[in-house]
Coordinates of C-alpha atoms and ligand atoms in Angstrom, one line a residue:
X730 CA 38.0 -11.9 45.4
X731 CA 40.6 -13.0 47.8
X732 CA 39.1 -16.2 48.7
X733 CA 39.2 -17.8 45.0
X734 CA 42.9 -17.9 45.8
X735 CA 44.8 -20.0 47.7
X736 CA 46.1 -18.5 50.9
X737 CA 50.0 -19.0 49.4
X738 CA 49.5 -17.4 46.5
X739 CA 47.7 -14.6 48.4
X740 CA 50.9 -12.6 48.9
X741 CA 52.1 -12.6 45.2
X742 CA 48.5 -11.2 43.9
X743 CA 48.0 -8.9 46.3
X744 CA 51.7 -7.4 45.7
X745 CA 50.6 -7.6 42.2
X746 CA 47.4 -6.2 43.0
X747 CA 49.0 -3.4 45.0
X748 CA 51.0 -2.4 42.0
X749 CA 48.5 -2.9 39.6
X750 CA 46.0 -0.1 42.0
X751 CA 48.8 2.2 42.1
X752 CA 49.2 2.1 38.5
X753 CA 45.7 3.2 37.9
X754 CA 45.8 5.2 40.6
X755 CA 48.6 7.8 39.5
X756 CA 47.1 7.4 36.0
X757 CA 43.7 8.5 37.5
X758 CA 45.5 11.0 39.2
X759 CA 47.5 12.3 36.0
X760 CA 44.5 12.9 34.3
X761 CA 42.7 14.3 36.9
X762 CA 45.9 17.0 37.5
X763 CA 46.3 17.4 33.7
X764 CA 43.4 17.6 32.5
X765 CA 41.2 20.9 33.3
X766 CA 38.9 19.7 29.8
X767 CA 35.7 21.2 31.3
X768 CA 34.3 24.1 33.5
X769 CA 31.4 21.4 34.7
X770 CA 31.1 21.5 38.5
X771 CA 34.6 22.6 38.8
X772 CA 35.0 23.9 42.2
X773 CA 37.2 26.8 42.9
X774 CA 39.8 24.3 44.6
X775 CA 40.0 22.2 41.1
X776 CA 40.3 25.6 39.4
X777 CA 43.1 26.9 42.1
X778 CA 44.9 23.5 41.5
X779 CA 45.2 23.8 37.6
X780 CA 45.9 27.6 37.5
X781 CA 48.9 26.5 40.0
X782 CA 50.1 23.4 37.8
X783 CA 50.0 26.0 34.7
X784 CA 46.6 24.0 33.0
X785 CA 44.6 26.6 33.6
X786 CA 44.3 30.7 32.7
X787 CA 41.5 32.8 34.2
X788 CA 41.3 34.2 30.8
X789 CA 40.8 30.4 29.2
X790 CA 38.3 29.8 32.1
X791 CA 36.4 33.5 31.6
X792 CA 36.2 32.5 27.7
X793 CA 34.6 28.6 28.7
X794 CA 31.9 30.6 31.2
X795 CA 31.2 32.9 28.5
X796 CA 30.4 30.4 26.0
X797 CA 28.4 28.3 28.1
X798 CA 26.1 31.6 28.7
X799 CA 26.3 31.9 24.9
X800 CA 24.5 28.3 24.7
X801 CA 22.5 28.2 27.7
X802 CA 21.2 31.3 28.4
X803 CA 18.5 32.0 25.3
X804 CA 16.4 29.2 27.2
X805 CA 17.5 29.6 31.1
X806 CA 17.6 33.3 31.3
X807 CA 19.9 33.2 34.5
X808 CA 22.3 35.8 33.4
X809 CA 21.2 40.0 32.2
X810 CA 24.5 41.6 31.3
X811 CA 27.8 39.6 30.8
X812 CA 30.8 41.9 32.1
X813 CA 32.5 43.7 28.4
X814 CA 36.1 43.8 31.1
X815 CA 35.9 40.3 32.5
X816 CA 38.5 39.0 30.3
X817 CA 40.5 42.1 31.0
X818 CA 40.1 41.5 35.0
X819 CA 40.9 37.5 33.9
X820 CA 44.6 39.0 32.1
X821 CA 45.2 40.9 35.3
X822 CA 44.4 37.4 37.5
X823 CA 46.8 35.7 34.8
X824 CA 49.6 38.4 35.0
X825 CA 49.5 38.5 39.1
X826 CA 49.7 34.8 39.2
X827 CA 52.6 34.7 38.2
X828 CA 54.6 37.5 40.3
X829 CA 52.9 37.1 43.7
X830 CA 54.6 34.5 45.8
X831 CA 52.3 31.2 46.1
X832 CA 50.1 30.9 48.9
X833 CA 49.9 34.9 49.1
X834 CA 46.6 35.0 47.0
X835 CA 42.9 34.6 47.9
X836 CA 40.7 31.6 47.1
X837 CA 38.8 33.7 45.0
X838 CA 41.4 34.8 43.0
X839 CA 40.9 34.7 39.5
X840 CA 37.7 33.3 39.8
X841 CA 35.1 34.2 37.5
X842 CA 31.5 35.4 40.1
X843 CA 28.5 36.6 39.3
X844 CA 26.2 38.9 40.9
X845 CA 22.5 39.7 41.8
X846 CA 21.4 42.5 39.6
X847 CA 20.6 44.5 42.7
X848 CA 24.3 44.6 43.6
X849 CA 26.0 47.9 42.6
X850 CA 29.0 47.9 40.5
X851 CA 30.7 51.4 39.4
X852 CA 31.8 50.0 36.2
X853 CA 30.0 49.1 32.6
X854 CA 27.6 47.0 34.1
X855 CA 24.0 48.2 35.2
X856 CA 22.9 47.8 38.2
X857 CA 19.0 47.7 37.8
X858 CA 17.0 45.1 40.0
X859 CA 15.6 43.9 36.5
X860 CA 13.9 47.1 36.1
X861 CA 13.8 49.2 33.4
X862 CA 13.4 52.2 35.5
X863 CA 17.2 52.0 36.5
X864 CA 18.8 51.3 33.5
X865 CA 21.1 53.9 32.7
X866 CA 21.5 55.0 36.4
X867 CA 24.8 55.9 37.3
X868 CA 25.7 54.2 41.3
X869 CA 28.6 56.1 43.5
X870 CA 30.5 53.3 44.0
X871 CA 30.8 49.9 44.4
X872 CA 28.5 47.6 46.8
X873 CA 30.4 47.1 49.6
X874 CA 30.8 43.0 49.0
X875 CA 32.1 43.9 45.3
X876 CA 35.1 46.3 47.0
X877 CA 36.1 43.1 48.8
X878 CA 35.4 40.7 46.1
X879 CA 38.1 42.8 43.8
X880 CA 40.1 43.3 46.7
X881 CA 40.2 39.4 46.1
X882 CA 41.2 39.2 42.7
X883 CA 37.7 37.7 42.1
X884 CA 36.8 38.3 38.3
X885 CA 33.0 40.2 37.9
X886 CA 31.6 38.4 35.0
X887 CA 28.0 39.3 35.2
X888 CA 24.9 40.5 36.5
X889 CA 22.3 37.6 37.5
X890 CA 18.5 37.6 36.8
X891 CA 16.1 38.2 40.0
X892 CA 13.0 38.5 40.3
X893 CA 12.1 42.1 39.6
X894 CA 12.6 44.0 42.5
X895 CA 14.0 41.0 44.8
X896 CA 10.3 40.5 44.7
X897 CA 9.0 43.7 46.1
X898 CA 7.0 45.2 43.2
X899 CA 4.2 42.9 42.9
X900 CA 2.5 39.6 44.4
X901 CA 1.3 38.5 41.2
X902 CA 4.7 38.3 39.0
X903 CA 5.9 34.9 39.0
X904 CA 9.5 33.7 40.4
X905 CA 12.9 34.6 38.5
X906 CA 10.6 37.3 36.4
X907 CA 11.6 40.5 35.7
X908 CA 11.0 42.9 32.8
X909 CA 14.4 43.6 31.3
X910 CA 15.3 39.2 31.6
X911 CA 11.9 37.8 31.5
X912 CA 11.5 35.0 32.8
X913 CA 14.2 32.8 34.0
X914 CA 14.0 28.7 34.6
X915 CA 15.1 25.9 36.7
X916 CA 17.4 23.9 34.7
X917 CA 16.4 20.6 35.9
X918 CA 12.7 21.1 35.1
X919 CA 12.2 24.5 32.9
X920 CA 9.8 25.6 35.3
X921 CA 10.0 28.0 38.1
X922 CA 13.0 28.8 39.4
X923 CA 12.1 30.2 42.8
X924 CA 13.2 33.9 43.6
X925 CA 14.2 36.5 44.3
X926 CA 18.1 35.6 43.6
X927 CA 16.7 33.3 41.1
X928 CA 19.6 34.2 38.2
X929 CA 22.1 33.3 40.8
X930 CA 20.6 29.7 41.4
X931 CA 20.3 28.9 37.7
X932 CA 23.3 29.8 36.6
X933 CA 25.6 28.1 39.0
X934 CA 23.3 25.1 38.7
X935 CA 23.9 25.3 34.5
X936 CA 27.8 26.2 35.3
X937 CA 27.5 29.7 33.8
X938 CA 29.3 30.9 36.6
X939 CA 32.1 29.1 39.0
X940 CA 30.2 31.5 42.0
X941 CA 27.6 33.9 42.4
X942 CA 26.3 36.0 45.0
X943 CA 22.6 36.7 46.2
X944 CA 20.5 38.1 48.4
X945 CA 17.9 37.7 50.6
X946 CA 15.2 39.5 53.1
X947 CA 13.1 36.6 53.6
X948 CA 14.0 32.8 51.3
X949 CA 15.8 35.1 48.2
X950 CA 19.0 33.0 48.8
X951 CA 17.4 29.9 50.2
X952 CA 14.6 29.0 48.1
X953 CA 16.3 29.3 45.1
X954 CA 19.4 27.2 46.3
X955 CA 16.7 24.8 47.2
X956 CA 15.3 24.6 44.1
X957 CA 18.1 24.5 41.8
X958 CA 19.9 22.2 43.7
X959 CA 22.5 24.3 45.1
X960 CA 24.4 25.4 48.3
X961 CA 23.5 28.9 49.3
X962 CA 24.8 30.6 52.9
X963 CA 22.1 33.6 54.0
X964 CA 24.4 34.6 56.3
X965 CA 23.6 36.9 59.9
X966 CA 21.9 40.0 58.8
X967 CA 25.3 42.4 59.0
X968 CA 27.9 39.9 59.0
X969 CA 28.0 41.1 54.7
X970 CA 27.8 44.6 54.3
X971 CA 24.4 46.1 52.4
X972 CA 25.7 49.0 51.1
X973 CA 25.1 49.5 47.5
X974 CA 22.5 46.8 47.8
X975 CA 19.6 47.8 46.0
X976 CA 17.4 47.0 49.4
X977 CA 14.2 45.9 51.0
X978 CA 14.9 46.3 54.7
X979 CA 18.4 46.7 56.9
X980 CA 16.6 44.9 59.6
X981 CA 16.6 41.6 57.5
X982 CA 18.5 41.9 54.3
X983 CA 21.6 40.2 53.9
X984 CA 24.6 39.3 51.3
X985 CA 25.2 35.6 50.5
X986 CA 27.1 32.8 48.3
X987 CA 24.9 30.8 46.2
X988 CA 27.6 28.1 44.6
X989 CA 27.5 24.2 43.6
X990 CA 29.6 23.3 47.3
X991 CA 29.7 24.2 50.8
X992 CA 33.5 24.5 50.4
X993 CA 32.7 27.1 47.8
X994 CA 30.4 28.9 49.2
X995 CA 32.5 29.3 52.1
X996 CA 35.4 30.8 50.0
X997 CA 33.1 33.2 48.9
X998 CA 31.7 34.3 52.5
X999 CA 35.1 34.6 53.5
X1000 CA 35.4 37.5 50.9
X1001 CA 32.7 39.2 51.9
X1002 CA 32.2 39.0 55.7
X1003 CA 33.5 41.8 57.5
X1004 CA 33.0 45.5 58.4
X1005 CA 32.4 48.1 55.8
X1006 CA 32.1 51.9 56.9
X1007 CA 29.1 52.3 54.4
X1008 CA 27.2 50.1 56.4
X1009 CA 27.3 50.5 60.7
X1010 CA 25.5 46.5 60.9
X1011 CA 28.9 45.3 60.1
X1012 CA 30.8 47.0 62.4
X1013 CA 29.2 45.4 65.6
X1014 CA 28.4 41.6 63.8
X1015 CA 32.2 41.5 63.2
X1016 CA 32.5 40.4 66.6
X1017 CA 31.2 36.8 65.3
X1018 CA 33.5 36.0 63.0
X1019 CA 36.4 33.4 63.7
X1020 CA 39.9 34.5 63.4
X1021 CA 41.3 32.3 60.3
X1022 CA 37.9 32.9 58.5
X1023 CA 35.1 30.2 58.1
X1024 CA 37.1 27.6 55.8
X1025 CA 38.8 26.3 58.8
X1026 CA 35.5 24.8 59.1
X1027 CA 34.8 22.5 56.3
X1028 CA 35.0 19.9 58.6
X1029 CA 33.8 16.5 57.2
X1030 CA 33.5 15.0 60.6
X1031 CA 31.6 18.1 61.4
X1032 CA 28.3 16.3 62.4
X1033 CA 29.5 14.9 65.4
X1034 CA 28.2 15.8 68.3
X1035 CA 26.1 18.6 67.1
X1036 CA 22.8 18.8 68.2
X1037 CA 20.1 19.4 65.5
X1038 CA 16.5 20.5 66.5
X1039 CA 13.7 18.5 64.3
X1040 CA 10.1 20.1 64.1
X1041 CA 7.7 17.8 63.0
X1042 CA 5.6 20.5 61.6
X1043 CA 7.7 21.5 58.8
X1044 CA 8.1 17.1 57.6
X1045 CA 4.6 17.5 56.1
X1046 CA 4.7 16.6 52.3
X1047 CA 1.1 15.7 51.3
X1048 CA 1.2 12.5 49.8
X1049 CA 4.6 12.9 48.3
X1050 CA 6.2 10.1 49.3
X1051 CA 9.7 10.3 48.0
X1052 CA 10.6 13.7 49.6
X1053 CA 9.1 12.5 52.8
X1054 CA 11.7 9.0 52.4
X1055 CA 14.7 10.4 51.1
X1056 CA 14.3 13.4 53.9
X1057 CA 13.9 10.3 56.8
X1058 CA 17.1 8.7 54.7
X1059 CA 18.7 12.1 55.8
X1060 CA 18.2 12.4 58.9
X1061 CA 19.8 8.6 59.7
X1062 CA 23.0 9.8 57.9
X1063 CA 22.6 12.6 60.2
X1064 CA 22.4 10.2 63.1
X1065 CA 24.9 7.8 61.7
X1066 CA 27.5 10.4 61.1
X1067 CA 27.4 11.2 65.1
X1068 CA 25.0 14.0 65.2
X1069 CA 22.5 14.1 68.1
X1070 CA 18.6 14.0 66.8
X1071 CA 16.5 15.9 69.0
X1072 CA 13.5 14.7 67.3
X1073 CA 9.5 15.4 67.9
X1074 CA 10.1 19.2 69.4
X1075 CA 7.0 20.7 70.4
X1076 CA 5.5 23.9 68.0
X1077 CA 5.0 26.3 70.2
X1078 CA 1.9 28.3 68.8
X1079 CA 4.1 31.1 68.9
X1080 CA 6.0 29.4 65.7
X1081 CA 3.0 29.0 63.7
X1082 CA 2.0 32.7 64.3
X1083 CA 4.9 33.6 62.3
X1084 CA 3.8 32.4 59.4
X1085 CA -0.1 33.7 60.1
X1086 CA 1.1 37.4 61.2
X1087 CA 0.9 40.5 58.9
X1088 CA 3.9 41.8 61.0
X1089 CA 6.8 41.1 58.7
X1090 CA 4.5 42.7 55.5
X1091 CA 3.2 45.9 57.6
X1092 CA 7.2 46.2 58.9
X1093 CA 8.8 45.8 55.4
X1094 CA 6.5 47.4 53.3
X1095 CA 7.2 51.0 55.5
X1096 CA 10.9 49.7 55.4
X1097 CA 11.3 49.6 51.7
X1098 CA 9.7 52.9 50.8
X1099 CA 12.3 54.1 53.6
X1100 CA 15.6 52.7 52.0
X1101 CA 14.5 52.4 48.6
X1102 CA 13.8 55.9 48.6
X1103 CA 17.1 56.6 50.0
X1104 CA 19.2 54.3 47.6
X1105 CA 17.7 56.2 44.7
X1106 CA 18.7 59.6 46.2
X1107 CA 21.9 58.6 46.8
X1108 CA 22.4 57.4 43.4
X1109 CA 24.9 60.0 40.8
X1110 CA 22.4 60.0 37.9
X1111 CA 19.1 58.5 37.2
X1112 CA 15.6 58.4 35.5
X1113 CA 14.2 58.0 38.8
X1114 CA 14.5 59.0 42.2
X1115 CA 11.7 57.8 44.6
X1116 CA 9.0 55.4 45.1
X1117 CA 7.1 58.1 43.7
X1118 CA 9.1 58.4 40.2
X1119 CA 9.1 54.2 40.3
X1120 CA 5.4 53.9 40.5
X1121 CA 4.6 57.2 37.7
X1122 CA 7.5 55.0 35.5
X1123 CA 6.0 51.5 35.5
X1124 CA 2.8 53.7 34.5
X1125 CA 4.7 55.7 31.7
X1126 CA 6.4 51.9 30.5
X1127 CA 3.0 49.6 31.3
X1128 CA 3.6 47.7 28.1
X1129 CA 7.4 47.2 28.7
X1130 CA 7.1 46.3 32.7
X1131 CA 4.3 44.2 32.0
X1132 CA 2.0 46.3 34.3
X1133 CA -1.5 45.2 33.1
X1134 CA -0.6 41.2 34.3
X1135 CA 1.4 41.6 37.1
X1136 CA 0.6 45.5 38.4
X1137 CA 2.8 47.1 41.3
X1138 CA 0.8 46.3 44.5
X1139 CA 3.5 45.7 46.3
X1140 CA 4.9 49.3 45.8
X1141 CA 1.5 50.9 45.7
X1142 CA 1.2 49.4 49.2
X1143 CA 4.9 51.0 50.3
X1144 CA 3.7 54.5 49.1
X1145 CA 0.6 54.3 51.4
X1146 CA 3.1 54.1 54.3
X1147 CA 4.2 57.2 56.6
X1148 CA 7.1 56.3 58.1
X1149 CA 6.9 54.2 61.4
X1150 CA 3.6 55.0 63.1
X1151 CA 2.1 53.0 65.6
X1152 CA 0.8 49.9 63.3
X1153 CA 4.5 49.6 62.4
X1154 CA 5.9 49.9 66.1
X1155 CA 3.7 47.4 67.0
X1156 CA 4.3 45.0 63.8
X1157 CA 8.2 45.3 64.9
X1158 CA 7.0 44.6 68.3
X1159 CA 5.3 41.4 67.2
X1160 CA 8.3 39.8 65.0
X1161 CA 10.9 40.6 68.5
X1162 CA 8.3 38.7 70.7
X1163 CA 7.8 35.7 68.0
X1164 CA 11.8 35.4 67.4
X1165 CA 12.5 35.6 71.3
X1166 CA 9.5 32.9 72.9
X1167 CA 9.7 31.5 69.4
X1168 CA 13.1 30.4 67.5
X1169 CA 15.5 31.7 70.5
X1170 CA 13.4 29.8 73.0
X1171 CA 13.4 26.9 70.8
X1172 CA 17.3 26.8 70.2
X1173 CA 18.4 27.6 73.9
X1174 CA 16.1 25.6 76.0
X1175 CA 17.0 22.7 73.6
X1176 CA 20.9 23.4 73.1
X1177 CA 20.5 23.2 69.8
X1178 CA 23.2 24.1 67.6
X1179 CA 21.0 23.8 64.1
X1180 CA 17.1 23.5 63.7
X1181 CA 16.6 21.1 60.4
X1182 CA 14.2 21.6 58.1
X1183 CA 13.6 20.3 54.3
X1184 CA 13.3 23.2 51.7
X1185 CA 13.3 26.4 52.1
X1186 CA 10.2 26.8 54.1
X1187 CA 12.1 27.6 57.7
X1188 CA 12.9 31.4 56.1
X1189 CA 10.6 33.3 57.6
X1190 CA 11.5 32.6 60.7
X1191 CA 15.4 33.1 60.5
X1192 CA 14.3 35.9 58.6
X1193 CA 12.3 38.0 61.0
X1194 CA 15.5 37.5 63.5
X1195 CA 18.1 37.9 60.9
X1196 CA 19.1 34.6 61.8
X1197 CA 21.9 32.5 59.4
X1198 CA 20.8 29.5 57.7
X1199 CA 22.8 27.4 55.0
X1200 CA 21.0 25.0 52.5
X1201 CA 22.5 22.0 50.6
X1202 CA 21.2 20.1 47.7
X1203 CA 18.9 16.9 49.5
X1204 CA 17.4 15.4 46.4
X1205 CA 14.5 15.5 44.3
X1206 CA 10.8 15.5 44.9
X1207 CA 8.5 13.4 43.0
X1208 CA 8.0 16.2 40.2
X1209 CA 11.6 16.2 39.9
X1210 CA 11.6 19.2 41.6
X1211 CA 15.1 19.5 43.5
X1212 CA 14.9 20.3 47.0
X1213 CA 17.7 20.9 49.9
X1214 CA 18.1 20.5 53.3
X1215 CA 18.6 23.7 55.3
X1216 CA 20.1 24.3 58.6
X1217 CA 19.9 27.2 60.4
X1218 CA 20.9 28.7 63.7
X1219 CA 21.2 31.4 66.1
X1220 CA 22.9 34.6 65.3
X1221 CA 26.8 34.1 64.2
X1222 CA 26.6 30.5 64.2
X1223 CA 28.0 30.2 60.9
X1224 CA 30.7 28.0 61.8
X1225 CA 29.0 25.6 63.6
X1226 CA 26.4 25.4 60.7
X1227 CA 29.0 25.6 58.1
X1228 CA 30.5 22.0 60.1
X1229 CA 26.8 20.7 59.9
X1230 CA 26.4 21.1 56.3
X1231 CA 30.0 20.0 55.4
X1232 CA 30.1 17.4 57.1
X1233 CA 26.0 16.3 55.2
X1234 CA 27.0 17.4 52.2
X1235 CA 30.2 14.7 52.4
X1236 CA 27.9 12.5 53.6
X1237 CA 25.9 12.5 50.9
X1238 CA 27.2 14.3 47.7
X1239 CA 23.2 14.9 46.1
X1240 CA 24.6 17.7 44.2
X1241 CA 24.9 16.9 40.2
X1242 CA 24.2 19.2 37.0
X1243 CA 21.2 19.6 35.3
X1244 CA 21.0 17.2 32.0
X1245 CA 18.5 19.2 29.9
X1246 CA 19.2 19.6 26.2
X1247 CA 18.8 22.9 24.5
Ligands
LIG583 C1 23.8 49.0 30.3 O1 22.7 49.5 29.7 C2 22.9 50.3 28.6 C3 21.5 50.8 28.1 O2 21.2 51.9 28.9 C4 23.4 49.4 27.5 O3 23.7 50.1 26.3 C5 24.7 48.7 28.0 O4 25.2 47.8 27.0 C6 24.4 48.0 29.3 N1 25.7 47.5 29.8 C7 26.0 46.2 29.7 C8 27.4 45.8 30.2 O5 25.3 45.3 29.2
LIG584 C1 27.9 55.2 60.8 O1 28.0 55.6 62.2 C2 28.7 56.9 62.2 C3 28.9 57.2 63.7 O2 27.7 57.0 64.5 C4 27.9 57.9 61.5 O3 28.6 59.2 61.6 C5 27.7 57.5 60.1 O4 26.9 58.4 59.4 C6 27.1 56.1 60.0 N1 27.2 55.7 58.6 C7 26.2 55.2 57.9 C8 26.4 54.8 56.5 O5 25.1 55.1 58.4
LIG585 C1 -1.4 14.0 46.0 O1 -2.2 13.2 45.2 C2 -3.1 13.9 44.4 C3 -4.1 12.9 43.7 O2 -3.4 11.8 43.2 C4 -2.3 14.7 43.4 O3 -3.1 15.4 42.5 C5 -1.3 15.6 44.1 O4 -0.5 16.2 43.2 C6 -0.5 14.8 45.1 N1 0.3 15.7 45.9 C7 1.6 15.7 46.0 C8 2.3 16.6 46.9 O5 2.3 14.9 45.3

């Protein structure tokens, strides 16, 4: 534009110009400051920012999440039970705002989260898995990550669809299905939603929720994050605590943010990280986390220098050439934004055993009847109390859990177990060897700090190890499908692969709400 202007009168435009920018500028500014007119894809820094410039109440921001579940949750089916005291909690938020001294409050304070139906609550919310064999069971306490959640002044809006059972009744029941939601859907295509924290996905995706929380034992945080086009941190199994976690297996369950941003979902993880007494995993993975928390890592220059492990194997696509494009787009940014590419690493058979084995079924499915069995006993009051009472129940209830299409093999299979006998020694056996010639081999002898891989599909493998891994949203495939980008890493390398995906989520900003009309 410059050079239509002659080099004299240069100066006086461009002042011109300059004031003319700033103008707009502040103006853009003002309204961005003033105007908190929408809950879509705010992030829990815009919200901080207008509850501090008095635009913003947690109750007004409860009441917008509230009626966006009231519209979009007939079709998505993301959310079970909204919370009857969340706008009590959000008049609490409100009144401490204003008599605590600024900067003494949490990120998460005031912010309206919810949470995986298998995450226990001791209040008016159920706590069921999606079951109807728990409704009506009274828990002892709190999970563990909801004692620090309210510890933050976080608000607990609601309980999120799963699939039933994190997806430990039955092979047959579809994704983000269980019998008390039915079945929840992607907002971007109204199909699947992937599972098991499949509630969680959808609803931050449809900004139902400013956060939620998941879980997962093996892709329960990932594939949905992937799907839905979301950020979602399955963090070191231990680093959150599992207590009150209706559970799968303490070797590989774990706690984690599913949110719209890495920044987010690192306010989150900050919450909940950290040692609980209820749960001796936390006490010893405490030793990986940073002093100052993770957030001192949103680090948009956080790609440089970091050295990120590709594996041709998982690049395969079939014939779909826009994922395979936009993932090879990626990984340039990757490049350009200083990271090193080690590129074309060798699969070791080792890798592609873990996805052949039976190990990780034969080892969770005596695992489950184990801790499911003792979550129920532990429970105050409740129509069941073992694997036993589950299966006779889903018998009793057929029509109402949906037992003639989608049966209970999965539990039938847990019953058969007898504790850890010599098939299960040896399956646990198996998964140490493949993570220790496999993944740990992979990482060390490379110096990698991240292995890359599109989707979710990497999970078992940080699974079985109890491995970290963080996904962020990549871009669609050519069913409009939305797919992420997922990094993961050695145990307690969550800051190194919280830098990775800041700094590729800055780099790209894929991330953007569904468009769907109801
Ligand atoms: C919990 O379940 C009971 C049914 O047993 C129901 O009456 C109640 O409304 C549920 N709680 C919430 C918060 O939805
Ligand atoms: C944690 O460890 C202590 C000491 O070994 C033990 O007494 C306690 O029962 C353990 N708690 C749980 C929840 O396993
Ligand atoms: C590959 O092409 C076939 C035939 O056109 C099609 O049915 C299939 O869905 C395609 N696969 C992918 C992954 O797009």
């Amino acid at each position: 534009m410059a050079t239509k202007y002659s080099p004299l009168s240069f100066p006086v435009f461009s002042s011109l110009l300059l004031i003319l920018l700033a103008t707009i500028s502040s103006r853009a500014e003002a309204i961005k400051v003033h105007g908190f007119s929408s809950i879509k894809e705010a992030t829990v820094h815009d919200i901080q920012l207008a509850f501090k410039q008095n635009q913003l109440t947690s109750r007004k921001l409860v009441e917008l999440y509230l009626k966006q579940i009231t519209r979009l949750n007939p079709v998505l089916k993301g959310v079970l039970e909204v919370n009857p005291d969340a706008l009590y909690q959000a008049d609490k938020a409100d009144h401490e705002r204003k008599f605590k001294a600024p900067g003494s409050l949490s990120a998460l304070h005031g912010i309206p989260i919810l949470l995986k139906d298998n995450i226990a609550t001791k209040d008016k919310l159920n706590t069921t898995a999606g079951s109807y064999a728990l409704l009506g069971s009274v828990v002892p306490r709190d999970a563990g990550v909801v004692t620090k959640l309210r510890k933050a002044g976080a608000i607990i809006l609601g309980k999120a669809s799963l699939s039933e059972w994190s997806y430990w009744r039955s092979n047959a029941a579809p994704s983000g299905w269980n019998a008390r939601g039915g079945q929840g859907k992607n907002p971007y295509t109204l199909g699947y939603p992937g599972g098991s924290s499949s509630g969680s996905a959808i609803s931050v995706a449809a900004n139902m929720a400013a956060v939620s929380i998941g879980t997962e034992t093996d892709g329960s945080i990932l594939s949905p994050s992937s799907k839905n086009l979301v950020v979602g941190i399955k963090p070191t199994v231990g680093l959150t605590s599992r207590a009150g976690v209706i559970p799968i297996s303490q070797r590989q369950d774990s706690v984690g943010p599913i949110c719209r941003t890495v920044a987010d979902a690192v306010y989150v993880l900050d919450a909940i990280a950290g040692i609980d007494h209820n749960d001796n995993a936390t006490i010893q993975t405490s030793r990986y986390i940073p002093k100052g928390g993770y957030a001192q890592f949103l680090n948009s220059d956080g790609l440089r220098g970091k050295r990120l492990g590709i594996v041709r194997a998982f690049y395969n696509f079939g014939n779909d050439t826009i994922i395979s494009r936009t993932v090879e787009q990626h990984l340039k940014t990757l490049r350009q934004r200083g990271a090193i590419l080690v590129d074309n690493l060798e699969i070791a058979n080792i890798f592609r055993d873990v996805y052949s084995s039976s190990s990780e079924d034969t080892a969770l499915s005596a695992e489950f009847k184990k801790y499911i069995n003792a979550y129920l006993k532990e429970l105050v009051s409740s129509p069941v109390r073992s694997l036993t009472d589950l299966i006779a129940f889903n018998k009793k209830n057929s029509k109402l859990e949906r037992l003639d299409t989608y049966g209970q093999d999965l539990f039938i299979t847990a019953e058969a177990t007898n504790g850890f006998g010599n098939a299960e020694k040896a399956a646990l056996k198996n998964l140490a060897k493949l993570t220790r010639e496999g993944f740990v081999t992979l990482m060390t002898k490379n110096k990698l700090d991240a292995l890359v891989t599109p989707r979710s599909d990497v999970s078992p493998i940080l699974a079985i190890g109890g491995f970290p891994g963080v996904i962020v949203p990549a871009g669609f495939d050519s069913h409009k499908v939305p797919f992420g980008l997922c990094f993961g890493g050695l145990k307690g390398s969550e800051p190194k692969l919280i830098e990775i995906a800041y700094g590729f989520e800055q780099a790209t900003k894929i991330r953007k709400p569904p468009t769907f009309k109801t």
